Tab-separated table of C-alpha atoms in Angstrom:
chain	number	residue	atom	x	y	z
T	5	MET	CA	24.993	33.726	34.810
T	6	SER	CA	29.217	32.733	35.412
T	7	LYS	CA	31.405	34.611	33.317
T	8	ASP	CA	32.941	31.484	33.457
T	9	ILE	CA	29.933	29.664	31.322
T	10	ALA	CA	28.465	32.449	29.383
T	11	TYR	CA	29.950	31.170	26.296
T	12	LYS	CA	30.048	28.017	26.531
T	13	LYS	CA	29.675	26.408	23.260
T	14	ILE	CA	28.644	22.729	22.800
T	15	LYS	CA	30.663	20.542	20.893
T	16	THR	CA	29.849	16.546	20.283
T	17	THR	CA	33.136	15.557	20.025
T	18	ILE	CA	36.213	15.202	22.406
T	19	PRO	CA	39.378	13.464	21.178
T	20	GLU	CA	40.267	9.875	21.588
T	21	ASP	CA	43.624	10.130	22.648
T	22	ALA	CA	41.809	12.744	26.325
T	23	PHE	CA	43.047	11.967	29.463
T	24	ILE	CA	40.216	11.039	30.948
T	25	SER	CA	39.724	12.907	34.875
T	26	HIS	CA	38.328	11.586	38.551
T	27	ILE	CA	35.720	13.621	39.994
T	28	ASP	CA	37.220	13.574	43.817
T	29	ASN	CA	40.650	13.925	42.415
T	30	LEU	CA	39.305	17.305	41.212
T	31	LEU	CA	40.308	19.246	44.583
T	32	GLY	CA	40.711	23.267	42.812
T	33	ALA	CA	39.251	24.986	39.990
T	34	ALA	CA	40.979	23.421	36.116
T	35	ASN	CA	40.564	23.846	33.346
T	36	HIS	CA	40.249	21.395	30.163
T	37	VAL	CA	38.536	18.411	31.852
T	38	THR	CA	37.269	15.568	30.450
T	39	LEU	CA	34.895	13.298	32.501
T	40	LYS	CA	33.804	9.752	31.804
T	41	VAL	CA	30.083	9.385	33.355
T	42	THR	CA	26.706	8.017	34.205
T	43	ILE	CA	24.146	10.793	33.828
T	44	GLU	CA	21.751	10.511	37.088
T	45	ASP	CA	19.360	13.433	37.001
T	46	ILE	CA	18.551	16.456	33.962
T	47	LYS	CA	16.642	18.880	34.985
T	48	VAL	CA	15.783	21.860	31.640
T	49	TYR	CA	15.962	25.579	32.988
T	50	GLU	CA	14.752	28.117	31.325
T	51	SER	CA	15.569	31.661	31.514
T	52	ASP	CA	14.995	34.124	28.597
T	53	ASN	CA	16.460	33.259	25.338
T	54	THR	CA	18.579	30.795	27.409
T	55	MET	CA	18.395	27.233	28.192
T	56	PHE	CA	20.311	25.921	31.455
T	57	VAL	CA	20.547	22.470	31.372
T	58	LEU	CA	21.999	20.833	34.884
T	59	MET	CA	22.705	17.352	35.370
T	60	ASP	CA	24.078	15.249	38.504
T	61	MET	CA	26.951	12.769	37.312
T	62	SER	CA	28.938	10.433	38.826
T	63	ASP	CA	31.777	8.495	38.008
T	64	MET	CA	32.961	5.908	39.876
T	65	SER	CA	34.809	8.042	42.306
T	66	GLY	CA	32.466	10.438	43.078
T	67	LYS	CA	29.517	13.056	42.079
T	68	VAL	CA	29.501	16.416	40.431
T	69	LYS	CA	26.645	19.215	38.828
T	70	GLY	CA	27.543	19.463	34.937
T	71	LEU	CA	26.014	22.620	33.815
T	72	MET	CA	25.578	23.623	29.992
T	73	VAL	CA	23.938	26.359	28.621
T	74	GLY	CA	23.107	27.564	25.149
T	75	SER	CA	20.617	29.416	23.101
T	76	ARG	CA	16.659	28.590	23.542
T	77	GLY	CA	16.686	28.533	19.364
T	78	ASP	CA	19.541	26.574	18.840
T	79	LYS	CA	17.287	23.437	17.037
T	80	ASP	CA	20.813	21.268	17.448
T	81	PHE	CA	21.436	21.994	21.069
T	82	LYS	CA	17.911	21.192	21.523
T	83	SER	CA	18.340	17.886	19.607
T	84	LEU	CA	21.041	17.283	22.011
T	85	VAL	CA	19.763	17.723	25.121
T	86	ASP	CA	16.526	15.680	24.310
T	87	ASP	CA	19.463	12.620	23.867
T	88	ILE	CA	20.272	12.550	26.957
T	89	TYR	CA	18.697	10.530	29.568
T	90	VAL	CA	18.516	8.596	32.480
T	91	GLY	CA	21.183	6.419	32.924
T	92	LYS	CA	23.463	7.953	29.875
T	93	LYS	CA	27.137	6.802	29.798
T	94	CYS	CA	29.342	10.255	28.320
T	95	LYS	CA	31.814	11.852	28.001
T	96	ALA	CA	32.395	15.603	29.169
T	97	HIS	CA	34.402	18.219	28.624
T	98	GLY	CA	35.062	21.458	29.657
T	99	LYS	CA	35.896	23.482	33.221
T	100	TYR	CA	35.880	22.435	36.874
T	101	CYS	CA	34.985	25.430	38.622
T	102	LEU	CA	35.022	26.104	42.443
T	103	LEU	CA	31.697	29.190	42.378
T	104	ASP	CA	31.839	31.420	45.723
T	105	ALA	CA	29.744	34.651	46.329
T	106	ASP	CA	31.875	36.740	43.618
T	107	SER	CA	31.606	34.409	40.210
T	108	CYS	CA	28.341	35.135	39.616
T	109	ASP	CA	27.426	38.969	38.169
T	110	VAL	CA	23.327	37.439	37.871
T	111	GLU	CA	21.186	34.961	39.990
T	112	LEU	CA	21.140	31.435	38.041
T	113	PRO	CA	17.919	29.906	37.894
T	114	PHE	CA	18.980	26.184	39.790
T	115	GLU	CA	21.063	26.449	43.548
T	116	LEU	CA	23.620	23.657	43.687
T	117	ASP	CA	24.341	22.213	47.112
T	118	ASP	CA	27.655	22.939	47.334
T	119	ASN	CA	30.076	24.608	45.507
T	120	ARG	CA	31.479	22.387	42.636
T	121	LEU	CA	30.427	22.971	39.402
T	122	PHE	CA	31.319	21.169	36.099
T	123	CYS	CA	30.782	23.894	33.075
T	124	ILE	CA	30.575	21.009	30.154
T	125	GLN	CA	32.047	22.848	26.025
T	126	ALA	CA	31.806	19.172	24.713
T	127	PHE	CA	29.614	16.248	25.306
T	128	GLN	CA	29.988	12.504	23.722
T	129	ASP	CA	27.802	9.830	24.445
T	130	LEU	CA	29.843	6.482	25.284
T	131	ASP	CA	26.743	4.745	24.168
T	132	SER	CA	26.295	6.170	20.554
T	133	ILE	CA	26.650	4.427	17.086
T	134	GLN	CA	27.202	5.882	14.067
T	135	LEU	CA	27.078	6.052	10.416
T	136	TYR	CA	28.892	8.275	8.578
T	137	GLY	CA	28.983	10.707	11.425
T	138	VAL	CA	25.254	11.117	12.210
T	139	ASP	CA	23.925	9.280	15.390
T	140	ILE	CA	21.734	6.332	13.466
T	141	THR	CA	19.155	6.677	16.262
T	142	ARG	CA	18.594	10.411	14.179
T	143	LEU	CA	19.519	8.229	10.972
T	144	TYR	CA	15.927	6.069	12.429
T	145	ASN	CA	13.750	9.639	11.802
T	146	TYR	CA	15.116	10.496	8.266
T	147	ASP	CA	12.749	11.156	5.435
T	148	LEU	CA	13.100	10.193	2.385
T	149	GLU	CA	14.393	13.073	0.712
T	150	LYS	CA	16.898	13.594	3.886
T	151	ALA	CA	17.879	9.785	3.694
T	152	TYR	CA	18.213	9.589	-0.064
T	153	SER	CA	20.844	12.716	0.635
T	154	PHE	CA	22.686	11.498	2.981
T	155	VAL	CA	23.719	7.755	1.148
T	156	LYS	CA	23.835	9.821	-2.153
T	157	GLU	CA	26.342	12.665	0.352
T	158	ASN	CA	27.909	9.270	1.758
T	159	THR	CA	27.884	6.770	-1.053
T	160	ASN	CA	27.365	5.506	-4.671
T	161	TYR	CA	24.849	2.971	-3.699
T	162	PHE	CA	22.546	5.628	-6.552
T	163	GLU	CA	24.556	5.997	-8.748
T	164	GLY	CA	21.883	5.698	-11.744
T	165	VAL	CA	19.157	5.677	-9.488
T	166	SER	CA	17.045	8.763	-9.528
T	167	PHE	CA	14.823	10.388	-5.809
T	168	ASN	CA	11.544	8.999	-8.095
T	169	LYS	CA	12.522	5.406	-8.742
T	170	VAL	CA	13.145	4.915	-4.483
T	171	LYS	CA	10.270	3.975	-2.576
T	172	ASN	CA	12.349	3.642	1.214
T	173	ILE	CA	15.224	3.960	3.230
T	174	LEU	CA	16.084	2.023	6.423
T	175	PHE	CA	19.213	2.132	8.477
T	176	SER	CA	19.881	-0.557	11.166
T	177	VAL	CA	21.867	-0.665	13.439
T	178	TYR	CA	24.570	-2.667	12.140
T	179	LYS	CA	25.010	-0.007	10.120
T	180	ASP	CA	23.176	-1.848	7.242
T	181	ILE	CA	21.317	0.911	4.768
T	182	ILE	CA	17.904	-1.279	3.046
T	183	ILE	CA	17.507	0.585	0.168
T	184	LEU	CA	13.395	-0.083	-1.528
T	185	LEU	CA	12.777	0.697	-5.139
T	186	LYS	CA	10.036	1.145	-6.441
T	187	ASP	CA	10.110	-1.577	-9.321
T	188	GLY	CA	10.469	-4.445	-6.331
T	189	SER	CA	14.199	-4.296	-6.180
T	190	LEU	CA	16.416	-3.990	-2.509
T	191	LEU	CA	19.561	-3.034	-1.756
T	192	PHE	CA	21.445	-4.034	0.983
T	193	ASN	CA	24.305	-1.960	1.422
T	194	GLY	CA	25.114	-1.337	-2.136
T	195	LYS	CA	24.258	-4.890	-3.452
T	196	LYS	CA	20.585	-5.830	-4.942
T	197	ARG	CA	19.873	-8.594	-2.432
T	198	LEU	CA	16.334	-9.368	-3.291
T	199	ASP	CA	13.524	-9.661	-5.343
T	200	ASN	CA	9.512	-9.186	-5.860
T	201	ILE	CA	9.538	-6.517	-1.964
T	202	ARG	CA	6.217	-4.838	-1.204
T	203	GLU	CA	7.295	-3.030	1.863
T	204	ILE	CA	10.097	-2.798	4.440
T	205	VAL	CA	9.158	-2.455	7.444
T	206	PHE	CA	11.541	-0.281	11.163
T	207	LEU	CA	10.516	-2.415	13.803
T	208	SER	CA	13.634	-1.362	15.954
T	209	GLY	CA	17.324	-1.298	14.102
T	210	LEU	CA	17.747	-4.528	15.064
T	211	SER	CA	14.156	-6.329	13.316
T	212	ILE	CA	14.075	-4.927	10.057
T	213	PHE	CA	12.333	-6.988	7.579
T	214	ALA	CA	11.455	-7.248	3.741
T	215	ILE	CA	7.513	-8.383	3.414
T	216	SER	CA	7.509	-9.115	-0.277
T	217	ASN	CA	3.902	-8.933	-3.182
T	218	ASP	CA	3.248	-12.321	-2.365
T	219	ASN	CA	2.790	-12.073	1.390
T	220	THR	CA	6.370	-13.114	2.209
T	221	ILE	CA	7.759	-12.002	5.357
T	222	LYS	CA	11.629	-11.855	5.135
T	223	CYS	CA	14.119	-10.440	8.442
T	224	LEU	CA	16.960	-8.576	7.112
T	225	THR	CA	19.249	-7.852	9.739
T	226	GLY	CA	19.335	-11.326	11.339
T	227	ASP	CA	18.424	-15.211	10.794
T	228	TRP	CA	17.459	-16.079	14.564
T	229	ASP	CA	14.978	-18.521	15.972
T	230	SER	CA	12.158	-15.797	16.175
T	231	VAL	CA	12.198	-15.000	12.180
T	232	LYS	CA	12.807	-18.221	11.267
T	233	PHE	CA	9.688	-19.393	12.430
T	234	LEU	CA	7.156	-15.913	11.339
T	235	ASN	CA	9.823	-16.213	7.662
T	236	ALA	CA	8.797	-20.315	7.798
T	237	ASN	CA	10.469	-20.918	4.816
T	238	ASN	CA	9.195	-17.980	2.730
T	239	TYR	CA	5.786	-19.471	3.351
T	240	LYS	CA	3.249	-17.272	1.260
T	241	TYR	CA	0.486	-15.628	4.134
T	242	LYS	CA	-3.188	-14.410	3.388
T	243	LYS	CA	-2.894	-11.622	5.384
T	244	ILE	CA	-0.502	-8.534	6.826
T	245	LEU	CA	-1.094	-6.187	9.580
T	246	TYR	CA	1.840	-4.144	10.917
T	247	SER	CA	2.360	-0.863	12.775
T	248	PRO	CA	5.188	0.601	14.012
T	249	LEU	CA	5.851	-2.044	17.089
T	250	VAL	CA	4.065	-5.503	16.086
T	251	ILE	CA	3.869	-8.139	12.835
T	252	VAL	CA	0.335	-9.643	12.711
T	253	ALA	CA	0.051	-12.402	10.159
T	254	LEU	CA	-2.539	-13.943	9.221
T	255	GLY	CA	-1.894	-17.874	7.559
T	256	TYR	CA	-4.009	-19.701	4.768
T	257	ASP	CA	-4.527	-22.058	8.107
T	258	ASN	CA	-6.383	-19.277	9.788
T	259	ASN	CA	-4.034	-19.389	12.652
T	260	ILE	CA	-1.901	-16.077	13.534
T	261	LYS	CA	2.022	-15.632	13.816
T	262	LEU	CA	2.887	-12.426	15.876
T	263	TYR	CA	6.590	-10.544	15.912
T	264	GLY	CA	7.337	-7.362	17.935
T	265	THR	CA	7.092	-5.663	20.950
T	266	ILE	CA	4.343	-6.570	22.653
T	267	THR	CA	5.662	-5.754	26.830
T	268	ASP	CA	2.399	-4.933	29.068
T	269	HIS	CA	-0.453	-6.976	26.395
T	270	VAL	CA	-2.210	-10.718	26.976
T	271	ILE	CA	-2.091	-13.255	24.462
T	272	ASP	CA	-4.539	-15.507	24.692
T	273	SER	CA	-4.190	-18.395	22.323
T	274	GLU	CA	-7.442	-18.423	21.646
T	275	ARG	CA	-6.834	-15.250	19.271
T	276	PHE	CA	-4.912	-17.105	16.993
T	277	VAL	CA	-6.100	-20.493	16.001
T	278	ASN	CA	-9.250	-20.718	13.637
T	279	VAL	CA	-9.112	-16.808	12.608
T	280	LYS	CA	-11.043	-15.758	9.301
T	281	ASP	CA	-9.944	-12.195	9.433
T	282	ILE	CA	-7.674	-9.866	11.685
T	283	GLY	CA	-7.833	-5.914	11.006
T	284	TYR	CA	-8.111	-2.078	13.185
T	285	VAL	CA	-10.789	-0.816	15.157
T	286	GLU	CA	-9.321	3.161	14.936
T	287	GLU	CA	-11.214	4.175	18.034
T	288	ASN	CA	-9.931	2.165	20.445
T	289	ASP	CA	-6.805	2.269	18.768
T	290	ASP	CA	-7.278	-1.427	18.436
T	291	ILE	CA	-5.624	-4.949	16.213
T	292	VAL	CA	-8.534	-7.508	16.285
T	293	VAL	CA	-9.545	-10.451	15.578
T	294	ILE	CA	-12.612	-12.319	13.391
T	295	LYS	CA	-14.327	-15.628	14.574
T	296	ASP	CA	-17.933	-16.526	14.247
T	297	GLY	CA	-18.670	-12.723	12.834
T	298	LYS	CA	-17.531	-11.029	16.129
T	299	ALA	CA	-14.229	-8.984	16.802
T	300	TYR	CA	-12.221	-9.609	19.716
T	301	SER	CA	-9.165	-7.731	20.373
T	302	LEU	CA	-6.492	-9.750	19.824
T	303	PHE	CA	-3.866	-8.254	22.763
T	304	LEU	CA	-7.004	-8.390	25.193
T	305	GLU	CA	-7.446	-4.469	25.166
T	306	HIS	CA	-10.816	-4.130	24.781
T	307	ASP	CA	-14.186	-6.209	25.646
T	308	TYR	CA	-16.863	-5.958	22.250
T	309	THR	CA	-18.891	-8.368	23.893
T	310	ASN	CA	-21.688	-5.852	24.000
T	311	GLU	CA	-20.599	-3.515	20.736
T	312	VAL	CA	-20.133	-3.928	16.975
T	313	PRO	CA	-16.825	-1.920	16.098
T	314	GLU	CA	-16.543	-0.487	12.871
T	315	VAL	CA	-12.641	-2.876	11.496
T	316	ILE	CA	-11.181	-1.227	9.138
T	317	VAL	CA	-9.461	-4.430	7.190
T	318	GLU	CA	-7.743	-3.110	4.521
T	319	GLY	CA	-5.532	0.301	3.716
T	320	SER	CA	-3.830	2.367	6.453
T	321	TRP	CA	-4.498	4.590	9.280
T	322	ASN	CA	-2.021	6.392	11.651
T	323	ASP	CA	0.388	3.824	11.788
T	324	ILE	CA	-1.437	0.989	10.864
T	325	TYR	CA	-0.816	-0.541	7.419
T	326	ILE	CA	-3.110	-4.305	6.971
T	327	ILE	CA	-1.960	-5.243	3.247
T	328	GLU	CA	-3.306	-8.747	1.616
């Protein structure tokens, strides 16, 4: 391993006023270089307790190999690596090296196309949205206890509110903090916004919904036409099924309304009308509708013509929740 990179410690902040260099303007070895780049490829190599993260990086002028080195046991480093993907735009700060035969004292676990290597000391996501210094996408995955501690440390929203009074906490891409208390009160950025709420549902940082005890559905993060359609002037639904991807709402008119991520699914309009009930077939991970005493896959993912599946019509299984 090169002595120039063995000690590298990855940080995640870079001064905003750091001078941005262009790759093709770097003609010789240089310290304290900051690049604004797009990640075009990433490969991870492991040797003993060390991780080598080799990336193809490009800016408007050219391309270069970037290298980060860290410990396999460092959770923060592994989390940083997990957040890197092809197409990611970022700032990288470090040392621009021109390697030669004397640069390395042990064999590296990878080969380079040329002798140029950018050894990264600091890495900053340009697409990152942060709330009180934490990437919002990390907050999405906080459990209730961790979310409560985070909000309590950074706001006064929990003055007089103990942890055992809190039912759920969600964060939006707009940096909203949405708190549901066990008494049905919903706090939006510290202010009471709704009462009589049963659940708050996260489909994405853009789409967070509140479901009331009488089965109305309200979007908390927007007021566009699609969520107005689902809300339908605070219509009280007969039954609601929701997952991390979709909300399926059955009305008293026996018709279905749908909101969510349905990429690579097929919709047959016949399966959205004259529906008696909705449910879930666990063995096929399939949302179904009940019509004329038979189960039909809502998104045509399974054919139940010659079988009678076991349909769950209430409760929760895996990430599917059914309320009525």
